[in-house]
Structures are given as structure tokens and as C-alpha cells.
Amino acid sequence: MLYDTLAEELYTEICHIPLIDPHSHINPRKAASTSLDDILGYHYYTELAHSVGMDQEPLAPAAEPRERVRAILCHMAQFDNTVQYQWFIEICRAFLDFQGHRITMADCAWLYDSAEKLMRGPDWEDRVLRQSNLEKIFLTNDFDDPLTGFDTDRYVPCLRTDDLVFHLANAEVRGRLAKATKIEVGDLPSLRQAIGSLFEHFTKHGAKACAISLPPDFAPYPISEHELRSALTALSPDNVAARSLCSVGVFWMLAELCRDLSLPFDLMIGVNRRVYENGVYQGQDLFDQRTSLLQYRKLFNAFPSVPFCISVLSSGQNQELVSHAWIFPNVITSGHWWYSNVPPYIEQDLRGRLHAVPKAKQIGYYSDMYKLEFGLPKFNMYRRILAQVLADDFVRPRLYTDAQAIELARLLLRDNVKRIFNV
């Protein structure tokens, strides 16, 4: 609830805008939750519960789902100050008919049983999408996904390329690539052919983007055919130099294909993997302040026709992203990723973008969700902040009328995504 009449009115209107979610981790063949365990299995809740003392035994695959939910709820009182708790409350109220203001252990059995009953309904997925006003959701598909068995108009494919760039030395990855493309990669021509085949497969099935998450020390640049050929010949898990050169070469190859096929390239920059080695599943990664977008200057200069939709992992890097989007025509600010996806950082970063970056070059928000039920609370969080910023910074100073503010919101939440990704 917003305690500002103007912001509340703007928020109400913004909620009428049908959403296109340009980045998620939804499994389109099982998009909605089937139990409360699916909801509380989201890494935010397991991370927070573990952070305040829960051991990892309830998170084991063999653990009974009801007991896993009970264990997480038992620790939830210690993180009920967080925005993730607010997401959970909103899910319970919107979808599970919960009427209270706080969730306690006394609610555990009722919530679990209600979720199981409601989520079994044949129209559950459609109900969640309708109530969330979600029209299309972009996926993050493994390169060997057959892209069958789901509606690619509702769930838009996107080629995720992390394994190709950083794990090509792994025999398992090479095997998956050979199985997907029917091409055994042994040299540079076969590598080009295999990756080209993947792009052909994805675009044929309606893919609208290529995506990758990148470590803090990655700095792409063009390498010669001779260098890449030599690196491929020497490629092995133990050869760090060959692996590094291959990563740069394959990444550059991806950018060339994005250029040739007119696909945007989503770059999620700055994630440091396995920092907390004993963390829960998906709860081991953090950001690194040493990352700079200057590491990508050769890429941005070399591919002026490729829209690079950039996400940064820390709010502290937002000003650098803003300045790059200010200067480079092909750099687009994209969403509020992971550790910067909490209201104080979103508000600060959103203000910086709205006051400095052309409005046509901003993708306001994406859910990053694994289950459909999180679209509603996550987008609502962003919409409330957006409504308040528009009220304070644009409508009250008479820079925009109410109608112009709503049109700006429409650009951020829908129209820019449609144009940039050609959907």
C-alpha cells in the first residue's frame, strides 16, 4: 500500500499495463507451483533460513516436503523484515486466500494444505498469469533444449550460452553439443557450424535473445583465427590459458551471430561463483566490486547494431551502467538484478536511470523467477516504487502529466521490450 494519493493513483493505472517479462528461469513445461514447497524452495528463502541458523538437512532431496516447509517457516520470523517475506505474504494473500497480516507456525498446516488443493486445479497456471497480468515470459533455455512441449508465444525462448563460453573443455558439455547439433566439435570450422546450428534451431522456434552471465574478470576482445584454432587444439580442463582464449573466442562468435541474426544479447555482468562454498543450492554466489563495464568497451564498439541489454549485480555499479547507456547507442539498462533487487536500491537506481538515460533505452524490470507465482509480488514491488518516483520526480514538478507518466511506465514495462526484442 502506498500512502500517497497521487502515487497510489499512478500505481493503479500502471497495474493495468499487460506485462512482458524479459527474463525468467521458468520451466515452461511446469511453470506454476504444485505445492508450498515449490514456493519456499526458491533460493531466497533457503538462503535466508540458512543464514539465520537452519541446517541443510531439510533441503536434501529426500527430505519430506511438508517438513522442509515447516523448517523454513520456523526460521521465517527471523527474516520477516525482508522484502522476500513481503513477496511470500503477497503470494499467500493473492493466491492462497490467506487473510492475516503475519504468517506464523500455526498457519503452516493450513497454508500447505490450501496450496496443495488450489494448485492442483486445472486452471491454476492460467489463473496465476491472468491475476498477475503477465502476457509473455522470456525463458532462459539451455543450449540443448529441444524447445518443444510448450507454447513459445506465451513462453518466449532465449538461448543461454554460459556453458558454451566457459565450459567447452568439459566433455559432458561437448557431448551435449554433439547430441543437440549432430556435429562433433574438433576444430574451428566444426565449432562455428555447431554454434550456428544452435542459433538456427532457436530462431526457428521463436527465440528472441541470447543471454549469458559473466564473471567479474571477463573482458571480451577479438582474437585471430589462428589463436582460436590453437586454443581449441590445446583445450582441456587443466589448460587455463587455452580455456580462457576459447571463452573469449566463443563469446565473440556469439556476438557475431547476434549481429547477423538481429538478436539482442543479454549480458548479466559481475557474478562471482561459489564464494560461500558451504552455502545452500544457488546460495553461494556474490558480486565483485572490481567489475567495470570498461572491460566491454571493445565489444560495444565492435557491434554497434547489437542491442546489449545489461544487468549489473550491484547497485553501486548502476552509475557506470547509466553512463554507458547515456553514451553508447547499443547499451540498454535492464532490470534490477539479484542483490540490487530490493526496494532501496531499486528506487535509487531507477531515479538515476530515469533522469539520465533516454526512456527508449530502458527495460524497467524482469522477474528472474523460477515459478509463476513470484511474478505478481516482484512486479508489484517495482510498480509501487515506479509510481512513487514518477509522482515525486515527474508529475509533482509538472514535468509530466499523469497520462505522460503512465506512458513512460508503459515504455519501461512493455513497449521497449516489444521493440527491442521484436515481439
Short mmCIF file of C-alpha atoms in Angstrom, two decimals:
data_model
loop_
_atom_site.label_atom_id
_atom_site.label_comp_id
_atom_site.label_asym_id
_atom_site.label_seq_id
_atom_site.Cartn_x
_atom_site.Cartn_y
_atom_site.Cartn_z
CA MET A 1 0.00 0.00 0.00
CA LEU A 2 1.26 3.47 -0.92
CA TYR A 3 0.42 6.30 1.48
CA ASP A 4 0.49 8.94 -1.22
CA THR A 5 -2.73 9.55 -3.15
CA LEU A 6 -1.02 10.54 -6.41
CA ALA A 7 1.39 7.60 -6.29
CA GLU A 8 -1.49 5.26 -5.45
CA GLU A 9 -3.48 6.51 -8.46
CA LEU A 10 -0.47 6.08 -10.74
CA TYR A 11 0.18 2.61 -9.34
CA THR A 12 -3.40 1.55 -10.02
CA GLU A 13 -3.12 2.66 -13.64
CA ILE A 14 0.32 1.10 -14.09
CA CYS A 15 -1.07 -2.25 -12.91
CA HIS A 16 -3.42 -2.22 -15.92
CA ILE A 17 -0.46 -2.43 -18.32
CA PRO A 18 -0.07 -6.03 -19.60
CA LEU A 19 3.41 -7.20 -18.73
CA ILE A 20 6.09 -8.77 -20.89
CA ASP A 21 8.69 -10.30 -18.57
CA PRO A 22 12.02 -10.24 -20.45
CA HIS A 23 13.99 -12.58 -18.18
CA SER A 24 12.98 -15.55 -16.05
CA HIS A 25 14.08 -19.06 -15.16
CA ILE A 26 10.63 -20.57 -15.63
CA ASN A 27 10.38 -24.19 -16.73
CA PRO A 28 7.63 -23.76 -19.33
CA ARG A 29 6.60 -27.40 -19.06
CA LYS A 30 5.97 -26.96 -15.33
CA ALA A 31 5.65 -23.21 -14.98
CA ALA A 32 3.40 -22.91 -11.93
CA SER A 33 3.95 -24.29 -8.45
CA THR A 34 2.36 -27.53 -7.36
CA SER A 35 2.88 -27.06 -3.62
CA LEU A 36 4.05 -24.62 -0.97
CA ASP A 37 7.36 -26.45 -1.14
CA ASP A 38 7.85 -25.06 -4.67
CA ILE A 39 7.29 -21.54 -3.33
CA LEU A 40 9.59 -21.77 -0.31
CA GLY A 41 12.16 -23.78 -2.27
CA TYR A 42 13.06 -20.53 -4.07
CA HIS A 43 16.69 -19.87 -3.23
CA TYR A 44 15.94 -16.58 -1.46
CA TYR A 45 14.08 -18.44 1.31
CA THR A 46 16.54 -21.29 1.68
CA GLU A 47 19.42 -18.76 1.77
CA LEU A 48 17.77 -16.58 4.40
CA ALA A 49 16.70 -19.50 6.57
CA HIS A 50 20.20 -20.99 6.36
CA SER A 51 21.70 -17.58 7.11
CA VAL A 52 19.82 -17.39 10.43
CA GLY A 53 20.69 -20.89 11.57
CA MET A 54 18.72 -23.55 9.71
CA ASP A 55 20.90 -26.53 8.81
CA GLN A 56 20.77 -28.02 5.33
CA GLU A 57 19.23 -31.35 6.28
CA PRO A 58 15.65 -30.23 5.44
CA LEU A 59 16.87 -29.15 1.98
CA ALA A 60 18.06 -32.62 0.96
CA PRO A 61 16.11 -34.10 -1.98
CA ALA A 62 14.98 -37.00 0.21
CA ALA A 63 13.51 -34.69 2.88
CA GLU A 64 9.73 -34.72 3.22
CA PRO A 65 8.33 -31.56 1.54
CA ARG A 66 5.95 -30.71 4.39
CA GLU A 67 8.82 -30.85 6.88
CA ARG A 68 11.01 -28.71 4.63
CA VAL A 69 8.28 -26.04 4.56
CA ARG A 70 7.89 -26.30 8.33
CA ALA A 71 11.63 -25.84 8.84
CA ILE A 72 11.78 -22.72 6.64
CA LEU A 73 8.66 -21.21 8.22
CA CYS A 74 10.14 -21.89 11.65
CA HIS A 75 13.03 -19.56 10.78
CA MET A 76 10.95 -17.02 8.88
CA ALA A 77 10.21 -14.92 11.98
CA GLN A 78 13.90 -14.01 11.97
CA PHE A 79 13.73 -12.54 8.46
CA ASP A 80 10.20 -11.11 8.39
CA ASN A 81 11.79 -7.68 7.90
CA THR A 82 12.91 -8.58 4.37
CA VAL A 83 11.27 -7.89 1.04
CA GLN A 84 11.31 -11.63 0.33
CA TYR A 85 8.99 -12.12 3.29
CA GLN A 86 6.72 -9.45 1.79
CA TRP A 87 6.69 -11.37 -1.51
CA PHE A 88 5.62 -14.51 0.33
CA ILE A 89 2.84 -12.73 2.24
CA GLU A 90 1.56 -11.25 -1.02
CA ILE A 91 1.56 -14.66 -2.72
CA CYS A 92 -0.37 -16.17 0.17
CA ARG A 93 -2.95 -13.38 0.13
CA ALA A 94 -3.33 -13.17 -3.65
CA PHE A 95 -3.38 -16.86 -4.50
CA LEU A 96 -3.98 -18.90 -1.34
CA ASP A 97 -6.79 -16.83 0.26
CA PHE A 98 -4.70 -16.06 3.36
CA GLN A 99 -6.37 -13.27 5.34
CA GLY A 100 -3.81 -12.50 8.04
CA HIS A 101 -1.10 -9.87 8.34
CA ARG A 102 1.67 -12.20 9.52
CA ILE A 103 2.41 -15.86 8.96
CA THR A 104 3.27 -17.99 11.98
CA MET A 105 3.92 -21.66 12.57
CA ALA A 106 0.25 -22.01 13.42
CA ASP A 107 -0.55 -21.28 9.77
CA CYS A 108 1.81 -23.91 8.38
CA ALA A 109 -0.55 -26.87 8.01
CA TRP A 110 -3.43 -24.78 6.67
CA LEU A 111 -1.22 -22.99 4.14
CA TYR A 112 0.36 -26.22 2.96
CA ASP A 113 -2.98 -27.97 2.51
CA SER A 114 -4.62 -24.95 0.86
CA ALA A 115 -1.75 -24.60 -1.60
CA GLU A 116 -1.86 -28.29 -2.48
CA LYS A 117 -5.61 -28.16 -3.10
CA LEU A 118 -5.63 -24.92 -5.11
CA MET A 119 -2.54 -25.66 -7.17
CA ARG A 120 -4.00 -28.97 -8.31
CA GLY A 121 -6.68 -27.10 -10.20
CA PRO A 122 -6.51 -27.48 -13.99
CA ASP A 123 -6.68 -23.71 -14.49
CA TRP A 124 -4.06 -22.78 -11.88
CA GLU A 125 -1.40 -21.66 -14.37
CA ASP A 126 -3.88 -19.54 -16.34
CA ARG A 127 -5.27 -18.05 -13.14
CA VAL A 128 -1.82 -17.00 -11.94
CA LEU A 129 -0.94 -15.45 -15.31
CA ARG A 130 -4.26 -13.64 -15.54
CA GLN A 131 -4.11 -12.29 -11.99
CA SER A 132 -0.51 -11.20 -12.50
CA ASN A 133 -1.36 -9.54 -15.85
CA LEU A 134 1.54 -11.39 -17.47
CA GLU A 135 1.20 -11.72 -21.23
CA LYS A 136 4.60 -13.16 -22.22
CA ILE A 137 7.53 -14.51 -20.24
CA PHE A 138 11.03 -14.89 -21.60
CA LEU A 139 12.84 -18.09 -20.66
CA THR A 140 16.49 -18.97 -20.10
CA ASN A 141 16.92 -22.15 -22.13
CA ASP A 142 19.92 -24.45 -22.06
CA PHE A 143 21.58 -24.64 -25.47
CA ASP A 144 20.41 -28.24 -25.91
CA ASP A 145 16.76 -27.61 -25.05
CA PRO A 146 14.59 -29.13 -27.82
CA LEU A 147 12.12 -26.23 -27.32
CA THR A 148 9.11 -28.50 -27.68
CA GLY A 149 6.18 -29.23 -25.40
CA PHE A 150 5.22 -25.64 -24.58
CA ASP A 151 3.62 -22.56 -26.10
CA THR A 152 6.52 -20.47 -27.45
CA ASP A 153 4.21 -17.50 -27.91
CA ARG A 154 3.48 -17.37 -24.17
CA TYR A 155 6.91 -18.61 -23.05
CA VAL A 156 9.49 -16.99 -25.32
CA PRO A 157 12.74 -18.99 -25.80
CA CYS A 158 16.10 -17.40 -25.11
CA LEU A 159 19.45 -19.09 -25.76
CA ARG A 160 21.60 -19.24 -22.62
CA THR A 161 25.25 -19.63 -23.54
CA ASP A 162 27.24 -19.85 -20.28
CA ASP A 163 28.22 -23.49 -20.85
CA LEU A 164 29.38 -22.84 -24.41
CA VAL A 165 31.59 -19.94 -23.39
CA PHE A 166 33.02 -21.13 -20.09
CA HIS A 167 32.72 -24.93 -20.04
CA LEU A 168 33.52 -26.09 -23.58
CA ALA A 169 36.53 -28.01 -22.20
CA ASN A 170 34.12 -30.19 -20.24
CA ALA A 171 33.50 -33.49 -22.02
CA GLU A 172 29.89 -33.54 -20.82
CA VAL A 173 29.22 -30.14 -22.42
CA ARG A 174 30.88 -31.22 -25.68
CA GLY A 175 28.74 -34.35 -25.64
CA ARG A 176 25.55 -32.34 -25.16
CA LEU A 177 26.57 -30.06 -28.02
CA ALA A 178 27.21 -33.01 -30.33
CA LYS A 179 23.89 -34.60 -29.42
CA ALA A 180 21.99 -31.34 -29.97
CA THR A 181 23.60 -30.45 -33.29
CA LYS A 182 24.76 -33.84 -34.67
CA ILE A 183 28.17 -32.19 -35.05
CA GLU A 184 31.31 -33.41 -33.29
CA VAL A 185 33.36 -30.34 -32.46
CA GLY A 186 37.03 -30.97 -33.13
CA ASP A 187 38.24 -27.81 -34.82
CA LEU A 188 37.24 -24.24 -35.55
CA PRO A 189 35.04 -24.92 -38.62
CA SER A 190 33.04 -27.59 -36.76
CA LEU A 191 32.67 -25.28 -33.74
CA ARG A 192 31.32 -22.50 -35.95
CA GLN A 193 28.98 -24.93 -37.63
CA ALA A 194 27.70 -26.32 -34.32
CA ILE A 195 27.05 -22.94 -32.75
CA GLY A 196 25.44 -21.69 -35.94
CA SER A 197 23.18 -24.74 -35.84
CA LEU A 198 22.09 -23.85 -32.30
CA PHE A 199 21.17 -20.32 -33.36
CA GLU A 200 19.25 -21.69 -36.32
CA HIS A 201 17.34 -24.09 -34.05
CA PHE A 202 16.50 -21.37 -31.52
CA THR A 203 15.42 -18.73 -34.01
CA LYS A 204 13.30 -21.32 -35.82
CA HIS A 205 11.46 -21.90 -32.54
CA GLY A 206 10.87 -18.21 -31.87
CA ALA A 207 13.88 -17.29 -29.71
CA LYS A 208 14.23 -13.55 -29.29
CA ALA A 209 17.55 -13.18 -27.48
CA CYS A 210 20.87 -14.69 -26.49
CA ALA A 211 21.92 -14.46 -22.82
CA ILE A 212 24.90 -15.09 -20.58
CA SER A 213 26.03 -14.41 -17.02
CA LEU A 214 29.62 -13.22 -16.81
CA PRO A 215 32.30 -13.31 -14.10
CA PRO A 216 33.96 -10.11 -12.84
CA ASP A 217 37.27 -10.70 -14.63
CA PHE A 218 35.86 -11.38 -18.11
CA ALA A 219 36.95 -8.87 -20.78
CA PRO A 220 35.98 -9.78 -24.37
CA TYR A 221 38.09 -8.80 -27.35
CA PRO A 222 38.58 -10.11 -30.91
CA ILE A 223 41.18 -12.85 -31.29
CA SER A 224 42.64 -14.16 -34.53
CA GLU A 225 41.52 -17.36 -36.22
CA HIS A 226 44.99 -18.76 -35.59
CA GLU A 227 44.79 -18.05 -31.84
CA LEU A 228 41.34 -19.61 -31.52
CA ARG A 229 42.33 -22.62 -33.63
CA SER A 230 45.40 -23.21 -31.45
CA ALA A 231 43.38 -22.79 -28.25
CA LEU A 232 40.79 -25.33 -29.43
CA THR A 233 43.55 -27.82 -30.24
CA ALA A 234 45.00 -27.43 -26.73
CA LEU A 235 41.64 -27.21 -24.95
CA SER A 236 41.38 -29.29 -21.76
CA PRO A 237 40.02 -28.74 -18.25
CA ASP A 238 43.58 -28.27 -16.94
CA ASN A 239 44.80 -25.82 -19.60
CA VAL A 240 43.77 -22.45 -18.14
CA ALA A 241 45.27 -20.37 -20.96
CA ALA A 242 43.50 -22.37 -23.70
CA ARG A 243 40.22 -22.27 -21.80
CA SER A 244 40.50 -18.50 -21.38
CA LEU A 245 41.20 -17.90 -25.07
CA CYS A 246 38.36 -20.21 -26.10
CA SER A 247 35.96 -18.35 -23.81
CA VAL A 248 36.82 -15.05 -25.45
CA GLY A 249 36.69 -16.52 -28.95
CA VAL A 250 33.35 -18.29 -28.49
CA PHE A 251 31.82 -15.22 -26.85
CA TRP A 252 32.88 -13.06 -29.80
CA MET A 253 31.40 -15.66 -32.14
CA LEU A 254 28.07 -15.37 -30.27
CA ALA A 255 28.11 -11.59 -30.69
CA GLU A 256 28.71 -12.00 -34.42
CA LEU A 257 25.72 -14.33 -34.70
CA CYS A 258 23.56 -11.90 -32.72
CA ARG A 259 24.57 -9.21 -35.21
CA ASP A 260 23.90 -11.41 -38.24
CA LEU A 261 20.52 -12.62 -36.93
CA SER A 262 19.42 -9.29 -35.38
CA LEU A 263 19.16 -10.72 -31.87
CA PRO A 264 19.70 -8.71 -28.68
CA PHE A 265 22.40 -10.02 -26.34
CA ASP A 266 21.55 -10.04 -22.61
CA LEU A 267 24.69 -9.61 -20.50
CA MET A 268 24.36 -10.32 -16.77
CA ILE A 269 27.66 -8.92 -15.52
CA GLY A 270 29.67 -9.42 -12.35
CA VAL A 271 28.70 -12.70 -10.66
CA ASN A 272 31.40 -14.47 -8.66
CA ARG A 273 30.51 -18.16 -8.35
CA ARG A 274 30.94 -20.35 -5.24
CA VAL A 275 32.08 -17.62 -2.87
CA TYR A 276 30.27 -19.26 0.04
CA GLU A 277 31.32 -22.84 -0.60
CA ASN A 278 29.06 -24.30 2.09
CA GLY A 279 26.02 -22.31 1.04
CA VAL A 280 22.70 -23.80 0.04
CA TYR A 281 21.93 -24.62 -3.60
CA GLN A 282 22.01 -21.35 -5.60
CA GLY A 283 23.09 -19.54 -2.42
CA GLN A 284 26.84 -19.47 -2.98
CA ASP A 285 27.34 -16.62 -5.45
CA LEU A 286 28.10 -12.94 -4.77
CA PHE A 287 29.16 -9.86 -6.67
CA ASP A 288 32.59 -8.33 -7.01
CA GLN A 289 33.19 -4.58 -6.89
CA ARG A 290 36.24 -4.89 -9.17
CA THR A 291 33.99 -5.35 -12.22
CA SER A 292 33.91 -2.47 -14.68
CA LEU A 293 31.89 -2.04 -17.86
CA LEU A 294 35.05 -0.63 -19.42
CA GLN A 295 36.02 -4.28 -19.81
CA TYR A 296 33.31 -4.43 -22.53
CA ARG A 297 34.27 -1.30 -24.48
CA LYS A 298 35.76 -3.29 -27.39
CA LEU A 299 32.56 -5.32 -27.63
CA PHE A 300 30.27 -2.28 -27.57
CA ASN A 301 32.39 -0.53 -30.18
CA ALA A 302 32.68 -3.56 -32.46
CA PHE A 303 28.95 -4.40 -32.63
CA PRO A 304 27.02 -1.13 -32.93
CA SER A 305 23.91 -2.85 -34.33
CA VAL A 306 23.56 -5.38 -31.47
CA PRO A 307 21.37 -4.24 -28.57
CA PHE A 308 23.25 -5.19 -25.39
CA CYS A 309 20.75 -5.41 -22.54
CA ILE A 310 22.94 -5.00 -19.48
CA SER A 311 22.23 -6.13 -15.94
CA VAL A 312 24.67 -5.39 -13.13
CA LEU A 313 24.74 -7.28 -9.89
CA SER A 314 25.31 -4.37 -7.50
CA SER A 315 23.53 -1.07 -7.15
CA GLY A 316 26.95 0.52 -6.78
CA GLN A 317 27.62 -0.17 -10.45
CA ASN A 318 24.42 1.48 -11.61
CA GLN A 319 26.00 4.88 -12.30
CA GLU A 320 28.55 3.23 -14.61
CA LEU A 321 25.73 1.43 -16.42
CA VAL A 322 23.79 4.70 -16.69
CA SER A 323 26.79 6.48 -18.19
CA HIS A 324 27.36 3.71 -20.75
CA ALA A 325 23.69 3.77 -21.79
CA TRP A 326 23.93 7.57 -21.96
CA ILE A 327 26.85 7.38 -24.43
CA PHE A 328 26.58 4.08 -26.33
CA PRO A 329 23.52 3.74 -28.62
CA ASN A 330 23.62 -0.06 -28.28
CA VAL A 331 23.75 -0.24 -24.44
CA ILE A 332 20.38 -0.69 -22.69
CA THR A 333 19.73 -0.69 -18.95
CA SER A 334 17.95 -3.89 -17.98
CA GLY A 335 16.12 -4.61 -14.75
CA HIS A 336 17.35 -4.78 -11.18
CA TRP A 337 19.25 -8.00 -10.75
CA TRP A 338 19.56 -10.25 -7.70
CA TYR A 339 21.31 -8.37 -4.87
CA SER A 340 20.16 -4.99 -6.15
CA ASN A 341 16.55 -6.22 -6.39
CA VAL A 342 15.41 -4.72 -3.08
CA PRO A 343 13.37 -1.51 -2.76
CA PRO A 344 16.07 0.97 -1.55
CA TYR A 345 18.43 0.02 -4.37
CA ILE A 346 15.68 -0.14 -6.99
CA GLU A 347 14.47 3.33 -6.05
CA GLN A 348 17.94 4.86 -6.18
CA ASP A 349 18.90 3.08 -9.40
CA LEU A 350 15.57 3.83 -11.07
CA ARG A 351 15.90 7.53 -10.31
CA GLY A 352 19.38 7.60 -11.81
CA ARG A 353 18.18 5.90 -14.99
CA LEU A 354 15.03 7.98 -15.43
CA HIS A 355 16.92 11.24 -15.08
CA ALA A 356 19.88 10.33 -17.31
CA VAL A 357 19.11 7.56 -19.82
CA PRO A 358 16.82 8.05 -22.83
CA LYS A 359 13.48 6.49 -21.96
CA ALA A 360 13.51 4.34 -25.12
CA LYS A 361 16.69 2.60 -23.88
CA GLN A 362 15.41 1.22 -20.59
CA ILE A 363 13.96 -2.17 -19.72
CA GLY A 364 12.32 -1.43 -16.43
CA TYR A 365 12.08 -4.79 -14.74
CA TYR A 366 12.20 -8.56 -15.12
CA SER A 367 11.15 -11.16 -12.59
CA ASP A 368 14.13 -13.57 -12.68
CA MET A 369 11.58 -16.01 -11.22
CA TYR A 370 11.58 -19.79 -11.20
CA LYS A 371 7.84 -20.18 -10.54
CA LEU A 372 4.97 -18.11 -11.95
CA GLU A 373 3.57 -17.09 -8.56
CA PHE A 374 6.52 -14.75 -7.98
CA GLY A 375 5.67 -12.54 -10.97
CA LEU A 376 2.89 -10.73 -9.10
CA PRO A 377 4.75 -9.70 -5.92
CA LYS A 378 8.00 -8.91 -7.70
CA PHE A 379 6.44 -6.73 -10.39
CA ASN A 380 4.17 -5.11 -7.78
CA MET A 381 7.25 -4.17 -5.76
CA TYR A 382 8.73 -2.48 -8.82
CA ARG A 383 5.43 -0.85 -9.84
CA ARG A 384 4.96 0.70 -6.40
CA ILE A 385 8.46 2.19 -6.49
CA LEU A 386 7.99 3.35 -10.08
CA ALA A 387 4.68 5.03 -9.20
CA GLN A 388 6.26 6.89 -6.28
CA VAL A 389 9.28 8.04 -8.32
CA LEU A 390 7.05 9.21 -11.18
CA ALA A 391 4.84 11.07 -8.72
CA ASP A 392 7.70 12.79 -6.90
CA ASP A 393 10.12 13.46 -9.75
CA PHE A 394 7.90 13.98 -12.80
CA VAL A 395 4.25 14.74 -12.04
CA ARG A 396 4.51 16.99 -8.98
CA PRO A 397 7.26 19.17 -10.55
CA ARG A 398 4.97 19.39 -13.63
CA LEU A 399 7.50 17.83 -15.94
CA TYR A 400 4.91 15.22 -16.96
CA THR A 401 1.18 14.98 -16.77
CA ASP A 402 -0.38 11.90 -15.18
CA ALA A 403 -1.01 10.48 -18.65
CA GLN A 404 2.59 11.07 -19.74
CA ALA A 405 3.84 9.34 -16.58
CA ILE A 406 1.70 6.30 -17.37
CA GLU A 407 3.04 6.24 -20.93
CA LEU A 408 6.58 6.30 -19.55
CA ALA A 409 5.69 3.34 -17.32
CA ARG A 410 4.28 1.55 -20.36
CA LEU A 411 7.59 2.04 -22.18
CA LEU A 412 9.54 0.56 -19.27
CA LEU A 413 7.23 -2.39 -18.63
CA ARG A 414 6.07 -3.33 -22.13
CA ASP A 415 6.71 -1.25 -25.23
CA ASN A 416 10.51 -1.14 -25.04
CA VAL A 417 10.63 -4.91 -24.58
CA LYS A 418 8.36 -5.39 -27.61
CA ARG A 419 10.53 -3.18 -29.80
CA ILE A 420 13.99 -4.24 -28.60
CA PHE A 421 13.21 -7.96 -28.75
CA ASN A 422 10.87 -7.74 -31.75
CA VAL A 423 7.91 -9.50 -30.11
#
